[in-house]
PDB file of N, CA and C and ligand atoms in Angstrom:
ATOM      1  N   MET A   1     204.394 126.874 105.798  1.00 64.00           N
ATOM      2  CA  MET A   1     204.182 126.133 104.549  1.00 64.00           C
ATOM      3  C   MET A   1     203.050 125.132 104.707  1.00 64.00           C
ATOM      4  N   ALA A   2     202.249 125.044 103.698  1.00 79.00           N
ATOM      5  CA  ALA A   2     201.114 124.112 103.742  1.00 79.00           C
ATOM      6  C   ALA A   2     201.634 122.675 103.696  1.00 79.00           C
ATOM      7  N   TYR A   3     200.974 121.855 104.458  1.00 88.00           N
ATOM      8  CA  TYR A   3     201.325 120.441 104.458  1.00 88.00           C
ATOM      9  C   TYR A   3     200.487 119.737 103.398  1.00 88.00           C
ATOM     10  N   LEU A   4     201.146 119.096 102.456  1.00 94.00           N
ATOM     11  CA  LEU A   4     200.425 118.419 101.383  1.00 94.00           C
ATOM     12  C   LEU A   4     200.531 116.914 101.531  1.00 94.00           C
ATOM     13  N   ILE A   5     199.467 116.236 101.154  1.00 95.00           N
ATOM     14  CA  ILE A   5     199.507 114.787 101.231  1.00 95.00           C
ATOM     15  C   ILE A   5     199.704 114.196  99.841  1.00 95.00           C
ATOM     16  N   THR A   6     200.223 112.989  99.823  1.00 96.00           N
ATOM     17  CA  THR A   6     200.572 112.345  98.564  1.00 96.00           C
ATOM     18  C   THR A   6     199.321 111.916  97.803  1.00 96.00           C
ATOM     19  N   CYS A   7     199.287 112.269  96.562  1.00 97.00           N
ATOM     20  CA  CYS A   7     198.165 111.896  95.695  1.00 97.00           C
ATOM     21  C   CYS A   7     198.265 110.404  95.354  1.00 97.00           C
ATOM     22  N   PRO A   8     197.192 109.643  95.560  1.00 96.00           N
ATOM     23  CA  PRO A   8     197.256 108.209  95.261  1.00 96.00           C
ATOM     24  C   PRO A   8     197.294 107.932  93.756  1.00 96.00           C
ATOM     25  N   SER A   9     196.991 108.942  92.969  1.00 97.00           N
ATOM     26  CA  SER A   9     196.966 108.737  91.525  1.00 97.00           C
ATOM     27  C   SER A   9     198.331 108.980  90.888  1.00 97.00           C
ATOM     28  N   CYS A  10     198.993 110.092  91.246  1.00 98.00           N
ATOM     29  CA  CYS A  10     200.263 110.416  90.584  1.00 98.00           C
ATOM     30  C   CYS A  10     201.455 110.337  91.538  1.00 98.00           C
ATOM     31  N   GLN A  11     201.218 110.024  92.826  1.00 97.00           N
ATOM     32  CA  GLN A  11     202.274 109.870  93.826  1.00 97.00           C
ATOM     33  C   GLN A  11     203.064 111.154  94.085  1.00 97.00           C
ATOM     34  N   GLN A  12     202.505 112.301  93.699  1.00 97.00           N
ATOM     35  CA  GLN A  12     203.134 113.575  94.016  1.00 97.00           C
ATOM     36  C   GLN A  12     202.453 114.146  95.250  1.00 97.00           C
ATOM     37  N   GLU A  13     203.177 114.988  96.006  1.00 97.00           N
ATOM     38  CA  GLU A  13     202.541 115.643  97.145  1.00 97.00           C
ATOM     39  C   GLU A  13     201.771 116.844  96.639  1.00 97.00           C
ATOM     40  N   GLY A  14     200.535 116.590  96.236  1.00 97.00           N
ATOM     41  CA  GLY A  14     199.771 117.653  95.586  1.00 97.00           C
ATOM     42  C   GLY A  14     198.413 117.913  96.191  1.00 97.00           C
ATOM     43  N   LEU A  15     198.073 117.225  97.289  1.00 96.00           N
ATOM     44  CA  LEU A  15     196.738 117.403  97.863  1.00 96.00           C
ATOM     45  C   LEU A  15     196.818 118.135  99.192  1.00 96.00           C
ATOM     46  N   ASP A  16     196.017 119.199  99.313  1.00 93.00           N
ATOM     47  CA  ASP A  16     195.995 119.982 100.537  1.00 93.00           C
ATOM     48  C   ASP A  16     194.836 119.508 101.411  1.00 93.00           C
ATOM     49  N   PRO A  17     195.134 118.919 102.577  1.00 91.00           N
ATOM     50  CA  PRO A  17     194.068 118.348 103.415  1.00 91.00           C
ATOM     51  C   PRO A  17     193.161 119.395 104.054  1.00 91.00           C
ATOM     52  N   ARG A  18     193.481 120.685 103.865  1.00 86.00           N
ATOM     53  CA  ARG A  18     192.593 121.716 104.393  1.00 86.00           C
ATOM     54  C   ARG A  18     191.321 121.813 103.569  1.00 86.00           C
ATOM     55  N   TYR A  19     191.373 121.270 102.372  1.00 88.00           N
ATOM     56  CA  TYR A  19     190.197 121.362 101.509  1.00 88.00           C
ATOM     57  C   TYR A  19     189.554 120.008 101.324  1.00 88.00           C
ATOM     58  N   ASN A  20     188.248 120.027 101.220  1.00 91.00           N
ATOM     59  CA  ASN A  20     187.507 118.811 100.931  1.00 91.00           C
ATOM     60  C   ASN A  20     186.318 119.165 100.057  1.00 91.00           C
ATOM     61  N   PRO A  21     186.293 118.750  98.808  1.00 95.00           N
ATOM     62  CA  PRO A  21     187.314 117.941  98.160  1.00 95.00           C
ATOM     63  C   PRO A  21     188.589 118.740  97.868  1.00 95.00           C
ATOM     64  N   ALA A  22     189.670 118.024  97.658  1.00 96.00           N
ATOM     65  CA  ALA A  22     190.949 118.640  97.347  1.00 96.00           C
ATOM     66  C   ALA A  22     191.330 118.291  95.909  1.00 96.00           C
ATOM     67  N   THR A  23     191.893 119.269  95.232  1.00 97.00           N
ATOM     68  CA  THR A  23     192.339 119.049  93.858  1.00 97.00           C
ATOM     69  C   THR A  23     193.848 118.861  93.859  1.00 97.00           C
ATOM     70  N   CYS A  24     194.332 117.818  93.214  1.00 97.00           N
ATOM     71  CA  CYS A  24     195.770 117.580  93.142  1.00 97.00           C
ATOM     72  C   CYS A  24     196.414 118.641  92.270  1.00 97.00           C
ATOM     73  N   SER A  25     197.435 119.311  92.819  1.00 97.00           N
ATOM     74  CA  SER A  25     198.078 120.376  92.060  1.00 97.00           C
ATOM     75  C   SER A  25     198.984 119.808  90.982  1.00 97.00           C
ATOM     76  N   ALA A  26     199.286 118.516  91.052  1.00 97.00           N
ATOM     77  CA  ALA A  26     200.156 117.907  90.048  1.00 97.00           C
ATOM     78  C   ALA A  26     199.363 117.318  88.881  1.00 97.00           C
ATOM     79  N   CYS A  27     198.305 116.561  89.169  1.00 97.00           N
ATOM     80  CA  CYS A  27     197.586 115.902  88.074  1.00 97.00           C
ATOM     81  C   CYS A  27     196.168 116.418  87.878  1.00 97.00           C
ATOM     82  N   GLY A  28     195.693 117.264  88.786  1.00 97.00           N
ATOM     83  CA  GLY A  28     194.378 117.878  88.596  1.00 97.00           C
ATOM     84  C   GLY A  28     193.195 117.008  88.971  1.00 97.00           C
ATOM     85  N   LYS A  29     193.448 115.801  89.477  1.00 97.00           N
ATOM     86  CA  LYS A  29     192.325 114.958  89.882  1.00 97.00           C
ATOM     87  C   LYS A  29     191.755 115.443  91.213  1.00 97.00           C
ATOM     88  N   ILE A  30     190.468 115.160  91.419  1.00 98.00           N
ATOM     89  CA  ILE A  30     189.782 115.659  92.606  1.00 98.00           C
ATOM     90  C   ILE A  30     189.473 114.490  93.540  1.00 98.00           C
ATOM     91  N   PHE A  31     189.823 114.670  94.804  1.00 97.00           N
ATOM     92  CA  PHE A  31     189.606 113.619  95.792  1.00 97.00           C
ATOM     93  C   PHE A  31     188.800 114.161  96.962  1.00 97.00           C
ATOM     94  N   SER A  32     187.923 113.329  97.499  1.00 97.00           N
ATOM     95  CA  SER A  32     187.324 113.690  98.774  1.00 97.00           C
ATOM     96  C   SER A  32     188.293 113.209  99.850  1.00 97.00           C
ATOM     97  N   VAL A  33     188.497 114.059 100.841  1.00 95.00           N
ATOM     98  CA  VAL A  33     189.500 113.811 101.876  1.00 95.00           C
ATOM     99  C   VAL A  33     188.791 113.546 103.192  1.00 95.00           C
ATOM    100  N   LYS A  34     189.008 112.337 103.739  1.00 95.00           N
ATOM    101  CA  LYS A  34     188.407 112.015 105.024  1.00 95.00           C
ATOM    102  C   LYS A  34     189.526 111.799 106.031  1.00 95.00           C
ATOM    103  N   PRO A  35     189.749 112.790 106.936  1.00 95.00           N
ATOM    104  CA  PRO A  35     190.816 112.650 107.921  1.00 95.00           C
ATOM    105  C   PRO A  35     190.405 111.697 109.042  1.00 95.00           C
ATOM    106  N   LYS A  36     191.330 110.821 109.408  1.00 97.00           N
ATOM    107  CA  LYS A  36     191.029 109.844 110.460  1.00 97.00           C
ATOM    108  C   LYS A  36     192.081 109.886 111.551  1.00 97.00           C
ATOM    109  N   CYS A  37     191.645 109.555 112.760  1.00 98.00           N
ATOM    110  CA  CYS A  37     192.530 109.569 113.918  1.00 98.00           C
ATOM    111  C   CYS A  37     193.547 108.430 113.823  1.00 98.00           C
ATOM    112  N   PRO A  38     194.848 108.727 114.025  1.00 97.00           N
ATOM    113  CA  PRO A  38     195.866 107.670 113.967  1.00 97.00           C
ATOM    114  C   PRO A  38     195.777 106.709 115.145  1.00 97.00           C
ATOM    115  N   LYS A  39     195.103 107.127 116.229  1.00 97.00           N
ATOM    116  CA  LYS A  39     195.016 106.276 117.424  1.00 97.00           C
ATOM    117  C   LYS A  39     193.782 105.387 117.412  1.00 97.00           C
ATOM    118  N   CYS A  40     192.609 105.988 117.134  1.00 98.00           N
ATOM    119  CA  CYS A  40     191.375 105.218 117.281  1.00 98.00           C
ATOM    120  C   CYS A  40     190.628 105.024 115.976  1.00 98.00           C
ATOM    121  N   ASP A  41     191.152 105.609 114.874  1.00 97.00           N
ATOM    122  CA  ASP A  41     190.563 105.398 113.561  1.00 97.00           C
ATOM    123  C   ASP A  41     189.216 106.099 113.351  1.00 97.00           C
ATOM    124  N   ALA A  42     188.820 106.958 114.293  1.00 98.00           N
ATOM    125  CA  ALA A  42     187.559 107.686 114.124  1.00 98.00           C
ATOM    126  C   ALA A  42     187.751 108.820 113.126  1.00 98.00           C
ATOM    127  N   GLU A  43     186.670 109.213 112.479  1.00 97.00           N
ATOM    128  CA  GLU A  43     186.753 110.341 111.569  1.00 97.00           C
ATOM    129  C   GLU A  43     186.964 111.619 112.360  1.00 97.00           C
ATOM    130  N   LEU A  44     187.880 112.474 111.889  1.00 96.00           N
ATOM    131  CA  LEU A  44     188.210 113.689 112.621  1.00 96.00           C
ATOM    132  C   LEU A  44     187.369 114.863 112.148  1.00 96.00           C
ATOM    133  N   GLU A  45     187.188 115.793 113.073  1.00 94.00           N
ATOM    134  CA  GLU A  45     186.466 117.011 112.769  1.00 94.00           C
ATOM    135  C   GLU A  45     187.483 118.089 112.426  1.00 94.00           C
ATOM    136  N   ARG A  46     187.161 118.922 111.423  1.00 91.00           N
ATOM    137  CA  ARG A  46     188.068 120.026 111.094  1.00 91.00           C
ATOM    138  C   ARG A  46     187.863 121.168 112.084  1.00 91.00           C
ATOM    139  N   VAL A  47     188.931 121.701 112.626  1.00 88.00           N
ATOM    140  CA  VAL A  47     188.822 122.868 113.498  1.00 88.00           C
ATOM    141  C   VAL A  47     189.787 123.945 113.029  1.00 88.00           C
ATOM    142  N   GLN A  48     189.378 125.182 113.247  1.00 78.00           N
ATOM    143  CA  GLN A  48     190.193 126.318 112.876  1.00 78.00           C
ATOM    144  C   GLN A  48     190.842 126.839 114.144  1.00 78.00           C
ATOM    145  N   ALA A  49     192.161 126.778 114.244  1.00 65.00           N
ATOM    146  CA  ALA A  49     192.846 127.251 115.442  1.00 65.00           C
ATOM    147  C   ALA A  49     194.015 128.130 115.030  1.00 65.00           C
ATOM    148  N   CYS A  50     194.031 129.364 115.529  1.00 68.00           N
ATOM    149  CA  CYS A  50     195.113 130.306 115.245  1.00 68.00           C
ATOM    150  C   CYS A  50     195.381 130.436 113.742  1.00 68.00           C
ATOM    151  N   GLY A  51     194.328 130.481 112.960  1.00 67.00           N
ATOM    152  CA  GLY A  51     194.492 130.671 111.525  1.00 67.00           C
ATOM    153  C   GLY A  51     194.852 129.415 110.766  1.00 67.00           C
ATOM    154  N   ALA A  52     195.249 128.354 111.477  1.00 71.00           N
ATOM    155  CA  ALA A  52     195.595 127.110 110.800  1.00 71.00           C
ATOM    156  C   ALA A  52     194.460 126.112 110.989  1.00 71.00           C
ATOM    157  N   VAL A  53     194.295 125.239 110.033  1.00 73.00           N
ATOM    158  CA  VAL A  53     193.274 124.218 110.175  1.00 73.00           C
ATOM    159  C   VAL A  53     193.913 122.950 110.731  1.00 73.00           C
ATOM    160  N   ASP A  54     193.348 122.471 111.811  1.00 86.00           N
ATOM    161  CA  ASP A  54     193.788 121.210 112.366  1.00 86.00           C
ATOM    162  C   ASP A  54     192.577 120.305 112.507  1.00 86.00           C
ATOM    163  N   PHE A  55     192.784 119.179 113.102  1.00 93.00           N
ATOM    164  CA  PHE A  55     191.684 118.245 113.258  1.00 93.00           C
ATOM    165  C   PHE A  55     191.502 117.908 114.718  1.00 93.00           C
ATOM    166  N   PHE A  56     190.281 117.506 115.038  1.00 95.00           N
ATOM    167  CA  PHE A  56     189.975 117.164 116.417  1.00 95.00           C
ATOM    168  C   PHE A  56     189.293 115.813 116.451  1.00 95.00           C
ATOM    169  N   CYS A  57     189.771 114.943 117.351  1.00 97.00           N
ATOM    170  CA  CYS A  57     189.154 113.637 117.508  1.00 97.00           C
ATOM    171  C   CYS A  57     188.183 113.694 118.676  1.00 97.00           C
ATOM    172  N   ASN A  58     186.921 113.420 118.380  1.00 97.00           N
ATOM    173  CA  ASN A  58     185.901 113.475 119.433  1.00 97.00           C
ATOM    174  C   ASN A  58     185.979 112.302 120.392  1.00 97.00           C
ATOM    175  N   SER A  59     186.519 111.169 119.955  1.00 97.00           N
ATOM    176  CA  SER A  59     186.592 110.043 120.889  1.00 97.00           C
ATOM    177  C   SER A  59     187.844 110.096 121.765  1.00 97.00           C
ATOM    178  N   CYS A  60     188.976 110.593 121.228  1.00 97.00           N
ATOM    179  CA  CYS A  60     190.167 110.760 122.075  1.00 97.00           C
ATOM    180  C   CYS A  60     190.123 112.097 122.816  1.00 97.00           C
ATOM    181  N   ASN A  61     189.249 113.002 122.346  1.00 97.00           N
ATOM    182  CA  ASN A  61     189.128 114.324 122.928  1.00 97.00           C
ATOM    183  C   ASN A  61     190.438 115.102 122.869  1.00 97.00           C
ATOM    184  N   GLU A  62     191.107 115.029 121.710  1.00 94.00           N
ATOM    185  CA  GLU A  62     192.327 115.811 121.553  1.00 94.00           C
ATOM    186  C   GLU A  62     192.546 116.233 120.112  1.00 94.00           C
ATOM    187  N   LEU A  63     193.392 117.261 119.956  1.00 92.00           N
ATOM    188  CA  LEU A  63     193.727 117.764 118.637  1.00 92.00           C
ATOM    189  C   LEU A  63     194.684 116.812 117.934  1.00 92.00           C
ATOM    190  N   VAL A  64     194.497 116.685 116.650  1.00 94.00           N
ATOM    191  CA  VAL A  64     195.399 115.876 115.841  1.00 94.00           C
ATOM    192  C   VAL A  64     195.920 116.792 114.736  1.00 94.00           C
ATOM    193  N   SER A  65     197.228 116.885 114.592  1.00 91.00           N
ATOM    194  CA  SER A  65     197.761 117.780 113.573  1.00 91.00           C
ATOM    195  C   SER A  65     197.619 117.144 112.193  1.00 91.00           C
ATOM    196  N   LYS A  66     197.763 117.989 111.181  1.00 91.00           N
ATOM    197  CA  LYS A  66     197.637 117.498 109.807  1.00 91.00           C
ATOM    198  C   LYS A  66     198.662 116.418 109.506  1.00 91.00           C
ATOM    199  N   ARG A  67     199.826 116.514 110.127  1.00 92.00           N
ATOM    200  CA  ARG A  67     200.880 115.532 109.884  1.00 92.00           C
ATOM    201  C   ARG A  67     200.608 114.199 110.568  1.00 92.00           C
ATOM    202  N   GLN A  68     199.873 114.254 111.681  1.00 94.00           N
ATOM    203  CA  GLN A  68     199.583 113.012 112.405  1.00 94.00           C
ATOM    204  C   GLN A  68     198.393 112.269 111.831  1.00 94.00           C
ATOM    205  N   ALA A  69     197.482 113.021 111.231  1.00 95.00           N
ATOM    206  CA  ALA A  69     196.232 112.413 110.774  1.00 95.00           C
ATOM    207  C   ALA A  69     196.471 111.413 109.648  1.00 95.00           C
ATOM    208  N   GLN A  70     195.600 110.439 109.578  1.00 96.00           N
ATOM    209  CA  GLN A  70     195.590 109.502 108.461  1.00 96.00           C
ATOM    210  C   GLN A  70     194.508 109.990 107.504  1.00 96.00           C
ATOM    211  N   TYR A  71     194.714 109.775 106.229  1.00 96.00           N
ATOM    212  CA  TYR A  71     193.721 110.281 105.278  1.00 96.00           C
ATOM    213  C   TYR A  71     193.180 109.164 104.413  1.00 96.00           C
ATOM    214  N   GLU A  72     191.865 109.200 104.282  1.00 96.00           N
ATOM    215  CA  GLU A  72     191.226 108.276 103.362  1.00 96.00           C
ATOM    216  C   GLU A  72     190.831 109.108 102.144  1.00 96.00           C
ATOM    217  N   LEU A  73     191.402 108.781 101.013  1.00 97.00           N
ATOM    218  CA  LEU A  73     191.157 109.574  99.811  1.00 97.00           C
ATOM    219  C   LEU A  73     190.315 108.795  98.827  1.00 97.00           C
ATOM    220  N   THR A  74     189.273 109.448  98.331  1.00 97.00           N
ATOM    221  CA  THR A  74     188.425 108.816  97.347  1.00 97.00           C
ATOM    222  C   THR A  74     188.354 109.706  96.127  1.00 97.00           C
ATOM    223  N   GLU A  75     188.690 109.162  94.979  1.00 96.00           N
ATOM    224  CA  GLU A  75     188.653 109.958  93.771  1.00 96.00           C
ATOM    225  C   GLU A  75     187.213 110.229  93.373  1.00 96.00           C
ATOM    226  N   THR A  76     186.925 111.475  93.041  1.00 94.00           N
ATOM    227  CA  THR A  76     185.572 111.818  92.598  1.00 94.00           C
ATOM    228  C   THR A  76     185.615 112.089  91.109  1.00 94.00           C
ATOM    229  N   GLN A  77     184.576 111.712  90.411  1.00 76.00           N
ATOM    230  CA  GLN A  77     184.561 111.953  88.962  1.00 76.00           C
ATOM    231  C   GLN A  77     183.880 113.276  88.673  1.00 76.00           C
TER     232      GLN A  77
HETATM  233 ZN1  LIG B   1     197.883 113.739  91.506  1.00 90.97          ZN
HETATM  234 ZN1  LIG B   2     190.972 109.261 118.289  1.00 90.97          ZN
END
């Protein structure tokens, strides 16, 4: 099952962090998604591993799962 993040606009879990920008499936608003490392706050790189998209932190030199990552969401008009 896809892991969805909470939309800051409608508070529903409608944003898929695999996409950037991501469209909220509940309210239809579009956000740019910037994944950040929970440990060092650096911006994460998207990596494709075993068919799933995860993130990689270049400063910690380790994989960060979608559930661990922090997301900075910016609404785009
Ligand atoms: Zn929404
Ligand atoms: Zn890090």
